[in-house]
Coordinates of C-alpha atoms and ligand atoms in Angstrom, one line a residue:
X159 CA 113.0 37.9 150.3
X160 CA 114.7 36.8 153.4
X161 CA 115.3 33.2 151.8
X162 CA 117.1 35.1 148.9
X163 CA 119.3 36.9 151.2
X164 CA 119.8 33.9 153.5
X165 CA 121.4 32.5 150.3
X166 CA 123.6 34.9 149.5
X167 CA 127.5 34.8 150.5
X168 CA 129.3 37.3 153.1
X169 CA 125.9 38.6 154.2
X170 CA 125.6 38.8 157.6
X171 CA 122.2 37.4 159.0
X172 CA 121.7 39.7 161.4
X173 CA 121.5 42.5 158.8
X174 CA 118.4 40.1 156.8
X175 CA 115.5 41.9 158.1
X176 CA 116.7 45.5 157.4
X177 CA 117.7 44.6 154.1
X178 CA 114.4 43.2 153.9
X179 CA 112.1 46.0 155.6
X180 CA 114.7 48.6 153.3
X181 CA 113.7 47.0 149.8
X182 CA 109.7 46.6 150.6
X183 CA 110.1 50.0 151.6
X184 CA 111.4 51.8 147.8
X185 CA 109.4 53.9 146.2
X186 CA 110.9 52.2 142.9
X187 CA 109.4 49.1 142.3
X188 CA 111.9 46.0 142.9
X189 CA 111.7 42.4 141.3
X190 CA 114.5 39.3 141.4
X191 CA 114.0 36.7 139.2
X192 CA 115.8 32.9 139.4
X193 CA 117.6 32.4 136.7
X194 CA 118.3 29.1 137.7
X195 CA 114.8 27.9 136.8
X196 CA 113.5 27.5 133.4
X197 CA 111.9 30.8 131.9
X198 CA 113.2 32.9 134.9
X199 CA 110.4 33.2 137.1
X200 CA 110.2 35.9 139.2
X201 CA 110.6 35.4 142.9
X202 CA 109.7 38.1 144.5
X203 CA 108.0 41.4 144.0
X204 CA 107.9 44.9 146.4
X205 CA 105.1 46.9 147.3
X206 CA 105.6 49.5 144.6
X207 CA 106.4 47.2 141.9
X208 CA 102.4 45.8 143.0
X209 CA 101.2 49.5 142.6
X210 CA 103.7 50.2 139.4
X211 CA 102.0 47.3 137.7
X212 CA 98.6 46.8 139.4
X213 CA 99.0 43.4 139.5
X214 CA 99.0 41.6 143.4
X215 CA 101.4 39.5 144.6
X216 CA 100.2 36.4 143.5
X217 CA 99.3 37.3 140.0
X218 CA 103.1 38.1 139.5
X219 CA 105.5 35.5 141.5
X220 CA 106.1 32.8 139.0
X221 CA 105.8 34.8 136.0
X222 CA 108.6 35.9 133.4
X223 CA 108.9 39.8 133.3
X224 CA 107.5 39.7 129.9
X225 CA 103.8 39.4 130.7
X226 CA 104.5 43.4 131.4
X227 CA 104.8 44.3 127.4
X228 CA 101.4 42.4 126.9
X229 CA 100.9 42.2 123.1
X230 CA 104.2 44.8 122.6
X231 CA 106.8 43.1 121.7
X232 CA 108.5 44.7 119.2
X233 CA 110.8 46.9 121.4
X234 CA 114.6 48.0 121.1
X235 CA 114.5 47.9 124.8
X236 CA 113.5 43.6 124.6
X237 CA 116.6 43.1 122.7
X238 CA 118.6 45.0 124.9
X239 CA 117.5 43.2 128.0
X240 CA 117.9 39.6 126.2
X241 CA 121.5 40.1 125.7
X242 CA 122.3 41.5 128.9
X243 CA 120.8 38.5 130.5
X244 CA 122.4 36.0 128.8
X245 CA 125.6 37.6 128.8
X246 CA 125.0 38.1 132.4
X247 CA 125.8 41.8 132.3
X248 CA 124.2 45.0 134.5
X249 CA 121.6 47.1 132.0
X250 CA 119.5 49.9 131.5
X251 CA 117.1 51.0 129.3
X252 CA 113.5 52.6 128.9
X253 CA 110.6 50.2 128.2
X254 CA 106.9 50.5 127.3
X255 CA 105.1 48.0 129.8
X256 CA 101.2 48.0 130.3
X257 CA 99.4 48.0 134.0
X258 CA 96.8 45.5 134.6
X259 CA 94.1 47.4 133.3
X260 CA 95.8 48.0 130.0
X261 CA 97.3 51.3 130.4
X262 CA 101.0 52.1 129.7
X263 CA 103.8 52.8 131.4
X264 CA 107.1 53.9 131.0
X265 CA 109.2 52.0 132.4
X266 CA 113.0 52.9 133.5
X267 CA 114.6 49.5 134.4
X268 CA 117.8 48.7 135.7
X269 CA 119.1 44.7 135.8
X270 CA 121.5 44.0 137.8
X271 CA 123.0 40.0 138.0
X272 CA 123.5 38.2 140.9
X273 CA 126.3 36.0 141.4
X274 CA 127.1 32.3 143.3
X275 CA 130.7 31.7 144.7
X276 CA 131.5 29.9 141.8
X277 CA 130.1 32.9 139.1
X278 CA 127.1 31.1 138.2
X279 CA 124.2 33.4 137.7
X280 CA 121.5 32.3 140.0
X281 CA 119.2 35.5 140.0
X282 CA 118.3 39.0 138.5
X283 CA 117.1 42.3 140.5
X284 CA 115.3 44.6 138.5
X285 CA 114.7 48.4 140.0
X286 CA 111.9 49.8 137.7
X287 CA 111.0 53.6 138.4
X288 CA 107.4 55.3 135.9
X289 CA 109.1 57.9 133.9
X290 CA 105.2 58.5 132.1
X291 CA 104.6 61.6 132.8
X292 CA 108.4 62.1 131.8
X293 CA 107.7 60.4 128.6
X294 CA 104.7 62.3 128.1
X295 CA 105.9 65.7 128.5
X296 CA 108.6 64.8 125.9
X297 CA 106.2 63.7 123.6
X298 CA 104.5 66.8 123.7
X299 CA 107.7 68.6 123.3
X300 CA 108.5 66.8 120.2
X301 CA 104.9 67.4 118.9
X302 CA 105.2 71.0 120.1
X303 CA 108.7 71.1 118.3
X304 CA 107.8 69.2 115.1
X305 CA 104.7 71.7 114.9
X306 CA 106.9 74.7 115.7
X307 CA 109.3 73.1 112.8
X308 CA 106.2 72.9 110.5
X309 CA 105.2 76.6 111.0
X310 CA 108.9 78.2 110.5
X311 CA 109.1 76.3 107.5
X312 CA 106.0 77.2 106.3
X313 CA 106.3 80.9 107.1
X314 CA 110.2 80.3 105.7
X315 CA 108.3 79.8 102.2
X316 CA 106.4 82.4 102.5
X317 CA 109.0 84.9 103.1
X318 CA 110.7 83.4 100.3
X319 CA 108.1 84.1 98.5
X320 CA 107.4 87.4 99.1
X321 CA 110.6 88.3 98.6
X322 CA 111.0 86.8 95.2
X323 CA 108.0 88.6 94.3
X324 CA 109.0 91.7 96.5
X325 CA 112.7 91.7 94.6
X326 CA 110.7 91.1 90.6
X327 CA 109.2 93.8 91.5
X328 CA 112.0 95.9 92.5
X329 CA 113.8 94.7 89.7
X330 CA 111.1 95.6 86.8
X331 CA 110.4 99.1 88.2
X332 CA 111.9 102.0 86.4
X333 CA 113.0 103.9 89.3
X334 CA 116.6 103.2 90.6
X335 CA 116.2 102.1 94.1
X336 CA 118.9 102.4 96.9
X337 CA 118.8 100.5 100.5
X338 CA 120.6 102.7 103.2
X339 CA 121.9 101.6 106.7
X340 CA 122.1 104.1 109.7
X341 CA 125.6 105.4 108.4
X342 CA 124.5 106.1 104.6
X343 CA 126.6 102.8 103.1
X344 CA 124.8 101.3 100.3
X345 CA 123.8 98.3 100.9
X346 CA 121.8 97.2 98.0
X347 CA 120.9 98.6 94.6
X348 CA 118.3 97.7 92.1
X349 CA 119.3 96.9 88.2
X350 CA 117.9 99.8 87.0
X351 CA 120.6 101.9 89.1
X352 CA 123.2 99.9 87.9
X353 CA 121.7 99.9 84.4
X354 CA 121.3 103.8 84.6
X355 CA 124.5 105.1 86.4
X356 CA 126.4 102.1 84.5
X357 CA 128.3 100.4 87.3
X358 CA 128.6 97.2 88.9
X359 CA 126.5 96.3 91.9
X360 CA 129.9 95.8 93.8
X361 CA 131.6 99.1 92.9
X362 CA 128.7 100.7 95.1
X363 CA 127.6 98.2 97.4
X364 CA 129.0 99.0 101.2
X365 CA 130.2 102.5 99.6
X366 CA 129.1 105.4 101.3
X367 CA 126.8 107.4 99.4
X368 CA 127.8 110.6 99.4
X369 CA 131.6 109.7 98.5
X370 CA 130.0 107.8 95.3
X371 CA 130.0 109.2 91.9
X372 CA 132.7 111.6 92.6
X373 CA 130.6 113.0 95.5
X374 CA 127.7 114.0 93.4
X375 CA 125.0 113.1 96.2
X376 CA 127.5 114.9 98.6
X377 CA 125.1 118.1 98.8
X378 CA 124.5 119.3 102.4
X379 CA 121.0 119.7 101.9
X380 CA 120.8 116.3 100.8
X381 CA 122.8 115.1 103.3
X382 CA 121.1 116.7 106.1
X383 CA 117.6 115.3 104.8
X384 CA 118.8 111.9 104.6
X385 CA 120.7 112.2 108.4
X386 CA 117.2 112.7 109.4
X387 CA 115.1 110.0 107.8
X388 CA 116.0 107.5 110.5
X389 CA 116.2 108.8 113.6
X390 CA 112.7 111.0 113.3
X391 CA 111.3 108.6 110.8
X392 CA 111.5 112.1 108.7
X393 CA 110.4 110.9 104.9
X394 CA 111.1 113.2 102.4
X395 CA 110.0 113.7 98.8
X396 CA 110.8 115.6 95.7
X397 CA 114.0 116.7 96.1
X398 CA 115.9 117.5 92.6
X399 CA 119.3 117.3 91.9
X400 CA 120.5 118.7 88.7
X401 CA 124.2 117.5 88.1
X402 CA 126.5 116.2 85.3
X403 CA 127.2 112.7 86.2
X404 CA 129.9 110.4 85.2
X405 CA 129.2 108.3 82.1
X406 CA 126.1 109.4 81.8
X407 CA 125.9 113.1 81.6
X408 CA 124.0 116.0 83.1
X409 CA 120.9 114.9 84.6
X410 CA 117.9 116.2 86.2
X411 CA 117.0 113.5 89.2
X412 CA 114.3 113.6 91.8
X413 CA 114.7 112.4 94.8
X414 CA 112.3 110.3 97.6
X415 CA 113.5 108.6 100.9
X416 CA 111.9 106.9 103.9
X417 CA 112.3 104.3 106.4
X418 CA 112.1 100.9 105.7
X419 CA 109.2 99.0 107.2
X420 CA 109.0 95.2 107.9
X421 CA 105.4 93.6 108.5
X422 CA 104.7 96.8 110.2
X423 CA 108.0 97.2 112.0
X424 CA 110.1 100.3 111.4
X425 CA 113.9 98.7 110.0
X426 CA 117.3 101.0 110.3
X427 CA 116.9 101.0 107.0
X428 CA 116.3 103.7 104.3
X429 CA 114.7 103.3 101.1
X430 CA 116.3 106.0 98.3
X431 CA 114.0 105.9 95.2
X432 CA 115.4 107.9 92.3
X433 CA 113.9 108.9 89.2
X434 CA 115.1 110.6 86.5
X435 CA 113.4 113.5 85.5
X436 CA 115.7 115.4 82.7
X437 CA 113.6 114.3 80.0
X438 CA 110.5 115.1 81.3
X439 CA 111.1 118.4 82.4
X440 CA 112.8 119.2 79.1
X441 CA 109.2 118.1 77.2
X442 CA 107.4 120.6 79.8
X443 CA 109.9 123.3 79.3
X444 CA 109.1 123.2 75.9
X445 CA 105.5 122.9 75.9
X446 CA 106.0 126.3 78.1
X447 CA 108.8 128.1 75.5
X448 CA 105.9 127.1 72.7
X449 CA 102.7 128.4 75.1
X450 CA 105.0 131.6 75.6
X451 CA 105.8 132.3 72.3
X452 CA 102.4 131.5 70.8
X453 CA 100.3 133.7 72.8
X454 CA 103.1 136.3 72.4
X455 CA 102.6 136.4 68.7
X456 CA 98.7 136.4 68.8
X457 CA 98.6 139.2 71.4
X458 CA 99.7 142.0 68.0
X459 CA 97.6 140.8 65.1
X460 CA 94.7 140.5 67.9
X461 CA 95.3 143.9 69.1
X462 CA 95.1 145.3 65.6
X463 CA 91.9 143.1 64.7
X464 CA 90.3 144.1 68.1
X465 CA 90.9 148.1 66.9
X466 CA 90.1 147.6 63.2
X467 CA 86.4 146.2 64.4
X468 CA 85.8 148.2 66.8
X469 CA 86.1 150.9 64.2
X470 CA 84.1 149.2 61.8
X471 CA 81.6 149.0 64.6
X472 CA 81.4 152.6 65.4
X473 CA 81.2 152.9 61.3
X474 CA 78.7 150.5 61.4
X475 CA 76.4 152.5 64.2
X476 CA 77.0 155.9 62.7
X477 CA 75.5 154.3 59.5
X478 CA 72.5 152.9 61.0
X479 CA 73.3 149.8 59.5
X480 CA 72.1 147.2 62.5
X481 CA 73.3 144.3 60.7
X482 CA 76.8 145.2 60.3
X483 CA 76.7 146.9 64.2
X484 CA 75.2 143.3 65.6
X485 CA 77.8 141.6 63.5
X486 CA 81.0 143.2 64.6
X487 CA 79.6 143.2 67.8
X488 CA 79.1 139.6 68.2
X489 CA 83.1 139.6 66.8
X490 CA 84.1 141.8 69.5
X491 CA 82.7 139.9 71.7
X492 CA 84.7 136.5 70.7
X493 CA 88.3 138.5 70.3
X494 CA 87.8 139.7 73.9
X495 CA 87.6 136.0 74.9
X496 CA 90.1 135.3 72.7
X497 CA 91.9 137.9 74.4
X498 CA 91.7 136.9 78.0
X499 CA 92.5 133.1 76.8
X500 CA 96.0 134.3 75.1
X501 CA 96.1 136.9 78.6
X502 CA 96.0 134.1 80.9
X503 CA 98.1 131.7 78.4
X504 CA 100.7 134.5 79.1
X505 CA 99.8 134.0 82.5
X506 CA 100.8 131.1 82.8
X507 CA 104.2 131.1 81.0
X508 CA 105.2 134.0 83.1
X509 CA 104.5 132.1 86.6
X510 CA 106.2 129.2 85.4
X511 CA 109.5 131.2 84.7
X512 CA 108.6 133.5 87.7
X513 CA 108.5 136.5 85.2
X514 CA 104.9 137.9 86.9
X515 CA 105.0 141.6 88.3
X516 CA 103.0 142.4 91.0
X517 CA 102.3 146.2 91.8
X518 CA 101.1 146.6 95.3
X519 CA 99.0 149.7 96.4
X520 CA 96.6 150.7 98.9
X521 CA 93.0 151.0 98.0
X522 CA 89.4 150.8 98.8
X523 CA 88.5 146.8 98.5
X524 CA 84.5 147.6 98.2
X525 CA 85.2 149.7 94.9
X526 CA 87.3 146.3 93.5
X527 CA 84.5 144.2 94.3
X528 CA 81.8 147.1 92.7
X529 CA 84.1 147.5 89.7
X530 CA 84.1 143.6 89.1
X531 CA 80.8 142.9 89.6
X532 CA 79.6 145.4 86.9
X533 CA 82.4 144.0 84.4
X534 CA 80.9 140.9 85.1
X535 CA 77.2 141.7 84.8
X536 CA 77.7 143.4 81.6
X537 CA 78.8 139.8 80.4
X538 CA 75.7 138.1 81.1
X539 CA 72.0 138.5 81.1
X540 CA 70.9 135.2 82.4
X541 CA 72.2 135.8 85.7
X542 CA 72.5 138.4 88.8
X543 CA 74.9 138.9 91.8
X544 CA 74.7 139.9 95.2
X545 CA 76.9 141.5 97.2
X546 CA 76.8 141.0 101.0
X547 CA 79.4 141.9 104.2
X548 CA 82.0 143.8 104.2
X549 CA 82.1 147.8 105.1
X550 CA 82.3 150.6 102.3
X551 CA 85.8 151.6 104.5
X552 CA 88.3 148.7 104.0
X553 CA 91.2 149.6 103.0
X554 CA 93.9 146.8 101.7
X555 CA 97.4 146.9 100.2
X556 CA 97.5 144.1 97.5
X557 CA 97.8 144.4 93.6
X558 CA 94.4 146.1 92.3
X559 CA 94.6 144.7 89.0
X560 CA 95.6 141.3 89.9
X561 CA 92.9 140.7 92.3
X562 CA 90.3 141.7 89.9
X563 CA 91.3 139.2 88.0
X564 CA 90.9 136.6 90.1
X565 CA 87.1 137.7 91.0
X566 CA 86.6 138.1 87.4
X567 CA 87.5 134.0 86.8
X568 CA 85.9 133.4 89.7
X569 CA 82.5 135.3 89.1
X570 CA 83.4 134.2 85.4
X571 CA 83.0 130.3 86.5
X572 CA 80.5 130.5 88.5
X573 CA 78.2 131.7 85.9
X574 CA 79.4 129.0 83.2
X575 CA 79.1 126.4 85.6
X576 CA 75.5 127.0 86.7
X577 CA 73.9 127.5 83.4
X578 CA 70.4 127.2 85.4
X579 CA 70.8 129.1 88.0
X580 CA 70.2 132.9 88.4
X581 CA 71.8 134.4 90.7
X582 CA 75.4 133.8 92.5
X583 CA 76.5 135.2 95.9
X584 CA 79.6 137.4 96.9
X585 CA 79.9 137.9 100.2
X586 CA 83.2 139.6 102.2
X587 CA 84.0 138.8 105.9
X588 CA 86.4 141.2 108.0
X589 CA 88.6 138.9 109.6
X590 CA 91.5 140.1 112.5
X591 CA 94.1 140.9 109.3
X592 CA 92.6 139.6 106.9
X593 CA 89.6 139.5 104.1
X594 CA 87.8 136.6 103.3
X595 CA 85.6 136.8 99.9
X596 CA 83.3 134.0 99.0
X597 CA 81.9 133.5 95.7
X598 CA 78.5 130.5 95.9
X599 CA 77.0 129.5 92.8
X600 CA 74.4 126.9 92.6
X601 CA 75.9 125.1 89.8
X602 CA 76.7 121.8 88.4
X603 CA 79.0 121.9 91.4
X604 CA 82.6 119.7 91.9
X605 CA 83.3 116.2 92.8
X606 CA 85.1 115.6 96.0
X607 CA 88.3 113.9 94.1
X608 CA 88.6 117.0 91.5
X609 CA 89.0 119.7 95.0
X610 CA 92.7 119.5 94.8
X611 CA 93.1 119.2 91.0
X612 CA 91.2 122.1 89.4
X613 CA 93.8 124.5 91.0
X614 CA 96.2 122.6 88.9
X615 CA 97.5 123.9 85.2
X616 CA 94.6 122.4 81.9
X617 CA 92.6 120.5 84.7
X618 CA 89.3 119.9 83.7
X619 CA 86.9 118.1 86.0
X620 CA 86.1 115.0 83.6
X621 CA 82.4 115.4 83.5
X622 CA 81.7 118.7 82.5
X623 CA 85.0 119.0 80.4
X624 CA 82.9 118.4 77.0
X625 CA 79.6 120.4 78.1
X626 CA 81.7 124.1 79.1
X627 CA 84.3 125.9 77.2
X628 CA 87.4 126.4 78.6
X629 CA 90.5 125.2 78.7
X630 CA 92.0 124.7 82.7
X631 CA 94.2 127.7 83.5
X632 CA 92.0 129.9 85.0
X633 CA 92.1 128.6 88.6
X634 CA 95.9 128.2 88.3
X635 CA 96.1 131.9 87.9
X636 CA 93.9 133.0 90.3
X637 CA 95.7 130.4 93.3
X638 CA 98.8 131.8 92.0
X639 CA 98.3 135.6 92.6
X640 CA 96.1 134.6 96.1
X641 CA 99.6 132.8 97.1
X642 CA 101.8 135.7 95.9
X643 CA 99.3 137.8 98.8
X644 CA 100.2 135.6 100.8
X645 CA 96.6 134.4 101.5
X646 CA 94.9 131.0 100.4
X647 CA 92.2 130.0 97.9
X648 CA 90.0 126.8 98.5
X649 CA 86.6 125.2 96.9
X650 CA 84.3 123.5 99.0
X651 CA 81.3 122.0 96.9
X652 CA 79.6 118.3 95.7
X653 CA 78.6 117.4 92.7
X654 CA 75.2 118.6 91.6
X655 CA 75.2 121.2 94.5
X656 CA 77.1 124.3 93.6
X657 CA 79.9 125.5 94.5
X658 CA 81.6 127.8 97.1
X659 CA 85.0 129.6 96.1
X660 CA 86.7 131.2 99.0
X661 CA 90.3 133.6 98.8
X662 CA 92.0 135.5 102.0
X663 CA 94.0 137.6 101.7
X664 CA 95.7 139.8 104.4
X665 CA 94.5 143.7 104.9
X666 CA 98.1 144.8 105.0
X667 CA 101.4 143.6 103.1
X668 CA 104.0 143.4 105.8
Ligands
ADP1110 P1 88.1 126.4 82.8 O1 86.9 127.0 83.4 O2 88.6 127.1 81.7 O3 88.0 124.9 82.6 P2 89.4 126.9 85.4 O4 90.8 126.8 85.8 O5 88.7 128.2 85.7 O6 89.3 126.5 83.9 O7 88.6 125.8 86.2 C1 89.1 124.5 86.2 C2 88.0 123.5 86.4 O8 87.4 123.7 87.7 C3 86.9 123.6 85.4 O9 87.2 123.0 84.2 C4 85.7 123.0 86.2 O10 85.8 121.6 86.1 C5 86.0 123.4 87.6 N1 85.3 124.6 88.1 C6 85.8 125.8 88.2 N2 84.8 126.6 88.7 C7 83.7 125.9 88.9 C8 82.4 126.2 89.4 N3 82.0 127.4 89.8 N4 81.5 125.2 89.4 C9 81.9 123.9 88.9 N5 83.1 123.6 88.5 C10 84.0 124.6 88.4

């Protein structure tokens, strides 16, 4: 080192040995090569260049600098280096060399020429600093990156594809569909609202909803329920409109809304789903005109065939004649069904157009229950009922009438449906206000899924539907008059177990 120095020009001796101790000192390892000789050996090597490289001393003076790269030679950097050195210039670059023991390095070299008076180039110092663990960490970055790339992509695809599926979906269902933001502007439509209100997707989209169709959604109730689906997550469901639209004419629509979720997430979004119900409801309305009107012209020529046999009967008994008494008696017995089915047929219209009278008194509930027990026992003689709880002194305000039907059906049922069993419990609870009466057969009993439905108009629990007369309205009534009390009527049974019906109703009517 100090003979390289001792060459150089304008360097002031005395300054040699600091130079000297400064170089062998760096951290980065340092190398000059002459570049007088052939193959530009190197001539000297620091400390750190020793440890960069894990070579000694020995094993490196003499050598050109490419005995680092080992078998790699096909390297940008290589090029880069070549040119600089024959062109004499200063360079940098970032090169793959490989320690002693085989293992790489990254390599951060700078060349630098030297000069003679005349401009010769007589040497080359090369600072080299490991940027490995620099290297590596990028690597991993770019693997991290290209994997992250991979995955966005991937789940890119999938969203893609769940949304084509997601919008064919909303596209072939025939229910118009309406996306919300937070201040009520449309921001997408399905088709089928386009198709059914017959407009453009761009004459509504961004509009405000209730200023569309010449304010036809703008309804305060409507408005308030849909104000509230977002920031109560407040879904709502049913609600009708009945309107004359533009170009399409008066239409019956119902209406359901909630908030739009994302993979779990709640969106500021609201979902409008509208269906259009006018036709519908006109089929039902019908089916209840013809129900109304059928029954309505049984009821006379039943009442006159009930009278004419039971006269014929009486005839029949005053005459001895057993046949003819048996016979009319059996007929009776069918026309009084009859009877009760065309009753409760009448029933039923009346709820529907909420035509039903209800007369309230105040009476002795243990004489209703007495009074419908007997009409029931004189029905049957397969089966017997027992009457438990209760007190001989309650007194309740409620429709007398009314409420005997409803243990009638019930009692009714709960002999049909337990065609092996003989006897079925009634039993009364005094409850603070109310009365709780419970009627348990052990009968063919109710499936869990049919609980709900039997209260419903012609339900008829699948399984039995075929094996018992009957045709579904009986329960409808009964829930019907229990909710005009203002009290509640539930079953609570399995299948093949019996049955418990249960009805409160409160004591007094206020
Ligand atoms: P119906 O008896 O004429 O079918 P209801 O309205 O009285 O009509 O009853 C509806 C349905 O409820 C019946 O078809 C039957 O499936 C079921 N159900 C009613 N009561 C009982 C009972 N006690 N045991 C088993 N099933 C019953």
């Amino acid at each position: 080192m100090d003979d390289f120095l001792r060459q150089l020009p304008h360097v002031d001796q005395t300054d040699i040995r600091l130079f000297a101790a400064a170089v062998s000192a760096s951290s980065n390892g340092v190398v000059i090569t002459d570049n007088s000789q052939p193959d530009e050996p190197i001539i000297y090597c620091n400390k750190a260049f020793e440890y960069l490289t894990g070579y000694t001393n020995k094993e490196i003076i003499g050598h050109n600098c490419r005995f680092l790269q080992d078998g790699d030679r096909d390297q940008e950097a290589r090029n880069l280096l070549r040119e600089a050195i024959a062109k004499g210039e200063h360079c940098q670059v970032e090169i793959r060399n490989y320690k002693k023991d085989g293992r790489l390095i990254w390599n951060e070299l700078m060349i630098s020429p030297v000069k003679d008076q005349d401009g010769n180039i007589t040497n080359f110092i090369g600072i080299q600093n490991d940027i490995t663990r620099r290297k590596e960490a990028e690597k991993a970055l770019a693997a991290e990156k290209s994997y992250l790339e991979e995955r966005v992509l991937e789940r890119t695809q999938d969203l893609q594809y769940s949304e084509a599926y997601l919008s064919s979906i909303i596209e072939t269902i025939r229910e118009s569909l309406v996306v919300l933001n937070e201040h009520m502007q449309v921001l997408s439509v399905n088709d089928h609202f386009c198709r059914f209100f017959k407009i453009a997707q761009d004459d509504i989209k961004g509009k405000v909803l209730f200023e569309h169709n010449d304010g036809r959604w703008n309804l305060p109730e409507l408005k308030n329920l849909l104000i509230n689906v977002l920031p109560h997550n407040n879904p709502f469901e049913g609600f009708e409109i009945e309107s004359e639209f533009p170009k399409i004419g008066r239409k019956l629509l119902v209406l359901n809304a909630r908030q739009v979720t994302l993979k779990g997430k709640y969106q500021n979004r609201i979902l409008l789903a509208i269906e259009d119900i006018t036709e519908r409801r006109e089929i039902e309305q019908r089916k209840e005109d013809f129900i109304s009107i059928a029954s309505h012209e049984m009821k006379t020529p039943l009442t006159s065939i009930k009278g004419n046999l039971q006269l014929l009967q009486r005839k029949a008994q005053r005459n001895n004649d057993t046949q003819y008494s048996e016979g009319f008696a059996t007929a009776s017995k069918s026309i009084l069904r009859l009877e009760k089915l065309i009753y409760d047929l009448l029933d039923v219209s009346k709820i529907q157009s909420g035509k039903v009278g209800f007369s309230f008194t105040t009476f002795n509930f243990t004489h209703l229950i007495n009074e419908a027990v007997e009409g029931i026992l004189a029905t049957t003689q397969t089966h017997n009922i027992i009457v438990t709880g209760g007190s001989s002194q309650i007194e309740i305000t409620a429709d007398y009438g009314r409420l005997e039907q409803v243990l009638l059906n019930l009692l009714g049922n709960a002999i049909k449906y337990s065609p092996d069993g003989n006897s079925v419990k009634v039993h009364i609870s005094i409850l603070p206000g109310y009365l709780k009466v419970s009627i348990t057969d052990t009968g063919v009993g109710i499936h869990e899924r049919d609980h709900k439905r039997i209260f419903e108009r012609f339900y008829r629990a699948d399984q039995i539907a075929e094996k018992f007369p009957g045709v579904g309205i009986g329960l409808y009534v009964c829930n019907e008059i229990i909710k005009e009390h203002k009290g509640t009527l539930w079953v609570e049974s399995a299948e093949g177990k019996g049955s418990v019906f249960s009805f409160t109703i409160p004591v007094n009517r206020s």
